[in-house]
CSV table of C-alpha atoms and ligand atoms in Angstrom, one decimal:
chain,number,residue,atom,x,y,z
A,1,UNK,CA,-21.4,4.7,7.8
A,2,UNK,CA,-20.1,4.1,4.8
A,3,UNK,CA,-20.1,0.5,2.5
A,4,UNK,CA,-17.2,-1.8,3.6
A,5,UNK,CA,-14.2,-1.0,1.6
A,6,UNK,CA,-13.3,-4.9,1.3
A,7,UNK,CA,-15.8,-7.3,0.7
A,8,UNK,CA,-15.2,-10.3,2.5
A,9,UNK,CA,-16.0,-13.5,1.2
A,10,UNK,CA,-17.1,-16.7,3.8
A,11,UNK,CA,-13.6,-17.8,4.0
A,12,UNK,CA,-12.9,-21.8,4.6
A,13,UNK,CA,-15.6,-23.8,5.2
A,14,UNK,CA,-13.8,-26.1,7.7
A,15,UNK,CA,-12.9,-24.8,11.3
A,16,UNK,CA,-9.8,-23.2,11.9
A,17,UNK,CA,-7.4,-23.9,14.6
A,18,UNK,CA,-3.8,-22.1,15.8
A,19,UNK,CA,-2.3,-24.6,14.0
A,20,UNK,CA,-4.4,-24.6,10.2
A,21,UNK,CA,-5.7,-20.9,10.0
A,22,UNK,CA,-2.9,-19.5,7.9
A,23,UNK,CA,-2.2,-22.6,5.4
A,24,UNK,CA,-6.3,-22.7,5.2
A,25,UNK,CA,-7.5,-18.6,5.2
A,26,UNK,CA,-4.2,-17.4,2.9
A,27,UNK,CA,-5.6,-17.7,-0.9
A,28,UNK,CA,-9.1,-16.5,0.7
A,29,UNK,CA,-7.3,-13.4,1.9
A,30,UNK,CA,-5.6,-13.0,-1.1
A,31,UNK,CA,-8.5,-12.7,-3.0
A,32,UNK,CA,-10.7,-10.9,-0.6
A,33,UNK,CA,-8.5,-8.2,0.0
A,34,UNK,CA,-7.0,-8.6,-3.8
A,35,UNK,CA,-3.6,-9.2,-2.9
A,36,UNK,CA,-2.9,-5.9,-0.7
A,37,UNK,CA,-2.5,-4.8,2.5
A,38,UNK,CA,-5.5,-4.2,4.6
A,39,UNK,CA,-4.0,-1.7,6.2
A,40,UNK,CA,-1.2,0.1,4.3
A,41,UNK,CA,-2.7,-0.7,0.7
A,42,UNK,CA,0.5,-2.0,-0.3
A,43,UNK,CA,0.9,-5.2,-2.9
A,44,UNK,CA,4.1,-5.6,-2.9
A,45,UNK,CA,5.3,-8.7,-0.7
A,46,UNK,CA,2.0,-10.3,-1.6
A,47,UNK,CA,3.4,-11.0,-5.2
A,48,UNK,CA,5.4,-14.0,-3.4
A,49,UNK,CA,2.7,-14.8,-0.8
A,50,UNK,CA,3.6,-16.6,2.6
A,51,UNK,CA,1.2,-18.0,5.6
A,52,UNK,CA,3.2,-14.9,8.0
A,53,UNK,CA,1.2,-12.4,6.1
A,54,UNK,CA,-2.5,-13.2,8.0
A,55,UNK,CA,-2.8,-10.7,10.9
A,56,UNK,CA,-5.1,-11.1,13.6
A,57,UNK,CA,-7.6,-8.2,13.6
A,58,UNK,CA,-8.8,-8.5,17.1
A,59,UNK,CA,-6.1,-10.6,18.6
A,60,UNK,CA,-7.6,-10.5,21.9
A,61,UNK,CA,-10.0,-12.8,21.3
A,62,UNK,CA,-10.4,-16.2,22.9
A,63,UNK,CA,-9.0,-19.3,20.7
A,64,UNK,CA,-12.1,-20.2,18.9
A,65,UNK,CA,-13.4,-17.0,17.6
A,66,UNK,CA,-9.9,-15.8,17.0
A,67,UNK,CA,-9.0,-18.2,14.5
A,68,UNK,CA,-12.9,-16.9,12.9
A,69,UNK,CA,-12.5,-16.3,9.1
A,70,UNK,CA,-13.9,-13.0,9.8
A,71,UNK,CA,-11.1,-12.0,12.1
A,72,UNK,CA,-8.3,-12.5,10.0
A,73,UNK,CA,-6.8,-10.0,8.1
A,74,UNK,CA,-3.9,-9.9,5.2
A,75,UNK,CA,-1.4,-7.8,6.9
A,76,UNK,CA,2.5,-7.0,5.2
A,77,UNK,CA,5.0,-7.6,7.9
A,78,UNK,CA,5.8,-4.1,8.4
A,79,UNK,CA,2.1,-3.2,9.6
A,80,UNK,CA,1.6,-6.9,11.2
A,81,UNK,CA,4.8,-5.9,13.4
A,82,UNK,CA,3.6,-2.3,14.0
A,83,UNK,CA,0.2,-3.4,15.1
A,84,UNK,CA,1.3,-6.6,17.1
A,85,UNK,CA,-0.9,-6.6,19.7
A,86,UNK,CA,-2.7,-3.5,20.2
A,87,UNK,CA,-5.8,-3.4,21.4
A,88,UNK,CA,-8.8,-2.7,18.7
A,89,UNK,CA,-9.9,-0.2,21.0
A,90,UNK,CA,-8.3,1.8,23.5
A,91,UNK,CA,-10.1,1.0,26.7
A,92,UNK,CA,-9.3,4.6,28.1
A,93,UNK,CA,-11.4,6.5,25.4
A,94,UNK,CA,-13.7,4.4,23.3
A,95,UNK,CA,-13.5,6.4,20.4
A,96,UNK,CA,-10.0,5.7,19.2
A,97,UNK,CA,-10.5,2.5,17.9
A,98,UNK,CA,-8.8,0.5,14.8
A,99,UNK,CA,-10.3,0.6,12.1
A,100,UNK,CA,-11.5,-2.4,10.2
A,101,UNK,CA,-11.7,-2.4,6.3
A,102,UNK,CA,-13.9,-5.5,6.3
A,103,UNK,CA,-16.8,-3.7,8.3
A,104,UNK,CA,-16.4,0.1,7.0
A,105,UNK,CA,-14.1,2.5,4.6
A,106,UNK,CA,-11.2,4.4,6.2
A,107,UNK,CA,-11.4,6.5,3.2
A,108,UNK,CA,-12.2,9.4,2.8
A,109,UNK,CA,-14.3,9.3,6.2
A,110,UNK,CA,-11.9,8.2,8.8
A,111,UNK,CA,-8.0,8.9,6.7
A,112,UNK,CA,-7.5,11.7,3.7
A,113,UNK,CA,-4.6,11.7,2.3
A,114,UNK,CA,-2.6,14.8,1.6
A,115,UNK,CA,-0.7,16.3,-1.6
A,116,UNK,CA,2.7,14.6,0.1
A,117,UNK,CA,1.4,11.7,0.4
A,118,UNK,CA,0.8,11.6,4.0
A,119,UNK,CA,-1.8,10.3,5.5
A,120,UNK,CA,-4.3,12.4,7.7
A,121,UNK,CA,-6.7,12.0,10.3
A,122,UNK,CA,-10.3,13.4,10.6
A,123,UNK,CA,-11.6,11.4,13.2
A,124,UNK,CA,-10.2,9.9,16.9
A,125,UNK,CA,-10.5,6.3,14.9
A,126,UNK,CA,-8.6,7.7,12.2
A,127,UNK,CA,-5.9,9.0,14.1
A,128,UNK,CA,-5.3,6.2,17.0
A,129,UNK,CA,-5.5,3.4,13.6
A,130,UNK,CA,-2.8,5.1,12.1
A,131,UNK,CA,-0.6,5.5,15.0
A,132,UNK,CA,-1.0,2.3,15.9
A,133,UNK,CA,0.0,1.0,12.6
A,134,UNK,CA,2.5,2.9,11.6
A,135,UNK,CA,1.3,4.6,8.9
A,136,UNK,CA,2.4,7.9,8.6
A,137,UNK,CA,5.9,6.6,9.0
A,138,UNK,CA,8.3,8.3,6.2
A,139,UNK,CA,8.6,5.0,4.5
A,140,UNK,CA,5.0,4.4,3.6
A,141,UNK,CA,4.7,8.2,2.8
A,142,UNK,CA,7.5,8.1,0.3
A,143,UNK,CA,5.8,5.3,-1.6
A,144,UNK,CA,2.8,7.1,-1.6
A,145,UNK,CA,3.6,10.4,-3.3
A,146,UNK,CA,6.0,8.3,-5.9
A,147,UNK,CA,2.9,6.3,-6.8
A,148,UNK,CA,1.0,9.7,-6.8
A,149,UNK,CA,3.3,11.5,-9.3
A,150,UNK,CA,3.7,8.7,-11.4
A,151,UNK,CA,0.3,8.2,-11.7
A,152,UNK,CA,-0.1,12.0,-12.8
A,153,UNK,CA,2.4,12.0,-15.6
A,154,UNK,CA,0.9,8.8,-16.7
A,155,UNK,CA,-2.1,10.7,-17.4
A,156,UNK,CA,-0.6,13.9,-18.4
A,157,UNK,CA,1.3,11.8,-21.3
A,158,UNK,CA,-1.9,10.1,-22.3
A,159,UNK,CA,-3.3,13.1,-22.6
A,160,UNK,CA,-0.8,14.7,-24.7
A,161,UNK,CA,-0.1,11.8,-26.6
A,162,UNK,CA,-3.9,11.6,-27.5
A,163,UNK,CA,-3.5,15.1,-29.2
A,164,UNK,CA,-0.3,14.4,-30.6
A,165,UNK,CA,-1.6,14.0,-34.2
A,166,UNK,CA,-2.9,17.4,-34.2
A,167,UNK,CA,-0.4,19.5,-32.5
A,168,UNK,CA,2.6,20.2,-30.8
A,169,UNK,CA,5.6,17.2,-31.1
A,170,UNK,CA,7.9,19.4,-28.6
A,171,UNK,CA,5.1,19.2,-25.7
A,172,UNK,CA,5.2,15.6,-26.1
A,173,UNK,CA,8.9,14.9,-26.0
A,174,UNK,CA,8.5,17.5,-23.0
A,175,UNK,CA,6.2,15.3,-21.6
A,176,UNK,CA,7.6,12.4,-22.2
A,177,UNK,CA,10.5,13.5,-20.3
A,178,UNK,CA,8.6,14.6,-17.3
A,179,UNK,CA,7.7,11.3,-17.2
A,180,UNK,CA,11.2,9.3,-17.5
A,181,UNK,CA,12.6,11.5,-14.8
A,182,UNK,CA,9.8,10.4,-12.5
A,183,UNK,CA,9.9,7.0,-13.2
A,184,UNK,CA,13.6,7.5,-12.7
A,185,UNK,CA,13.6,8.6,-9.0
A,186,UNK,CA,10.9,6.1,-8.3
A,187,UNK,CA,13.5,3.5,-9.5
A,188,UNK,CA,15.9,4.8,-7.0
A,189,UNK,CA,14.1,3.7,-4.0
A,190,UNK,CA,14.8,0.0,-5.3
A,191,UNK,CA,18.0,-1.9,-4.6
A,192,UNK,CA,20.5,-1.4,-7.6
A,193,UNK,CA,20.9,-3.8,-10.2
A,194,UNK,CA,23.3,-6.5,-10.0
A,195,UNK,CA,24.5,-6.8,-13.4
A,196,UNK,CA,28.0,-8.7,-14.8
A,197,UNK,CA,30.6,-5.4,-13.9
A,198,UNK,CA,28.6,-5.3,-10.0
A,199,UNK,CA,26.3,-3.0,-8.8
A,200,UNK,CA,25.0,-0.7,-10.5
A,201,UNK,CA,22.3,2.4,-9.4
A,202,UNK,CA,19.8,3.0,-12.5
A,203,UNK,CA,21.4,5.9,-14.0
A,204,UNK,CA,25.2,4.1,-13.7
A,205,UNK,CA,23.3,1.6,-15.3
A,206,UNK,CA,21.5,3.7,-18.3
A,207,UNK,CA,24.5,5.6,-19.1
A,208,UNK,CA,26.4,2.3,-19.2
A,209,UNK,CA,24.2,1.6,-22.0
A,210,UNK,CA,24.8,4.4,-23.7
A,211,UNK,CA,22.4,6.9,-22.3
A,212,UNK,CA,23.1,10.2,-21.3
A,213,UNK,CA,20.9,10.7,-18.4
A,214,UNK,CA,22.2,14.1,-17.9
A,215,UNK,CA,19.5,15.1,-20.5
A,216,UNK,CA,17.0,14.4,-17.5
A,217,UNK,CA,18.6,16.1,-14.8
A,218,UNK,CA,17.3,19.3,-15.6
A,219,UNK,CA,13.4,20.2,-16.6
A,220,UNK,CA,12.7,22.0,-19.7
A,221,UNK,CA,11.6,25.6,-19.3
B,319,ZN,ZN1,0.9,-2.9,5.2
């Protein structure tokens, strides 16, 4: 088995109760699982952290060990509502369990993710921990391949950019617009902005401002 994939620190040092674990594990969490999901990856809602973002990891468990620093778990709301109250292993086959990122890596050995973005099983852990979760749901999918092809023009444009002094300006524009159109459509999946005329989506809102986004619409050849 592989190394845990989060390294858990030893939490509070007082007891926690029903009442105290969230107000007294949250800024533990937060830096054990460095501000992201345990189970979806995603940092988003932990930017503004709140004490509903500590999931139970086995939430079977009797009150004391329950409340345990070691069973807790920063969760965003749309994986801590997914996973509710699942159990962490099916009792009708023993080898679709959840997977816990405190104890082992779902990646690459349990999950692999796929050129779309989806997420894929290799195991019966995999699998049952990301149906239970929710995790190949469109939304998270989406996110995934945006992050992905941003990521890759990042580098692409780096790369060009590096070699810019010694050849090749037009590659670089090219490249540069590769990478404007993708940051483009990853914009779209936020609201639009509310500006002084109303609401506006980011290309109303560029060309508003005098740019002609129709130059991005269309790839060079
Ligand atoms: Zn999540």
């Amino acid at each position: 088995m592989s190394a845990a994939r989060v390294k858990r620190g030893a939490g509070p040092r007082s007891k926690m109760t029903k009442a105290t674990y969230r107000k007294k594990a949250l800024r533990f969490l937060l830096k054990d699982f460095e501000g992201r999901c345990a189970y979806c990856l995603d940092p988003g809602e932990f930017r503004h952290p709140s004490q509903t973002q500590v999931d139970h990891f086995n939430c079977k468990l009797r009150e004391r060990q329950r409340h345990q620093y070691k069973n807790l778990m920063l969760a965003c709301s749309a994986c801590n509502l997914s996973k509710h109250d699942k159990p962490i292993v099916n009792p009708l086959d023993k080898e679709q369990r959840l997977l816990n990122c405190t104890e082992e890596n779902e990646f690459p050995e349990h999950i692999v993710e796929l050129e779309d973005g989806q997420w894929e099983p290799k195991t019966k852990a995999g699998e049952y921990h990301l149906e239970s979760i929710g995790l190949r749901e469109s939304c998270h999918r989406q996110k995934r391949y945006a992050r992905k092809r941003i990521a890759e023009q990042i580098l692409n444009l780096c790369s060009t950019a590096i070699q810019y002094r010694t050849f090749n300006p037009a590659e670089v524009h090219n490249q540069m617009m590769d990478t404007l159109r993708a940051l483009l459509s990853h914009l779209d999946n936020f609201p639009p902005l509310v500006v002084e005329d109303g609401v506006l989506s980011p290309r109303e809102w560029l060309n508003a401002r005098g740019v002609d986004v129709s130059v991005l619409q269309v790839a060079p050849a």
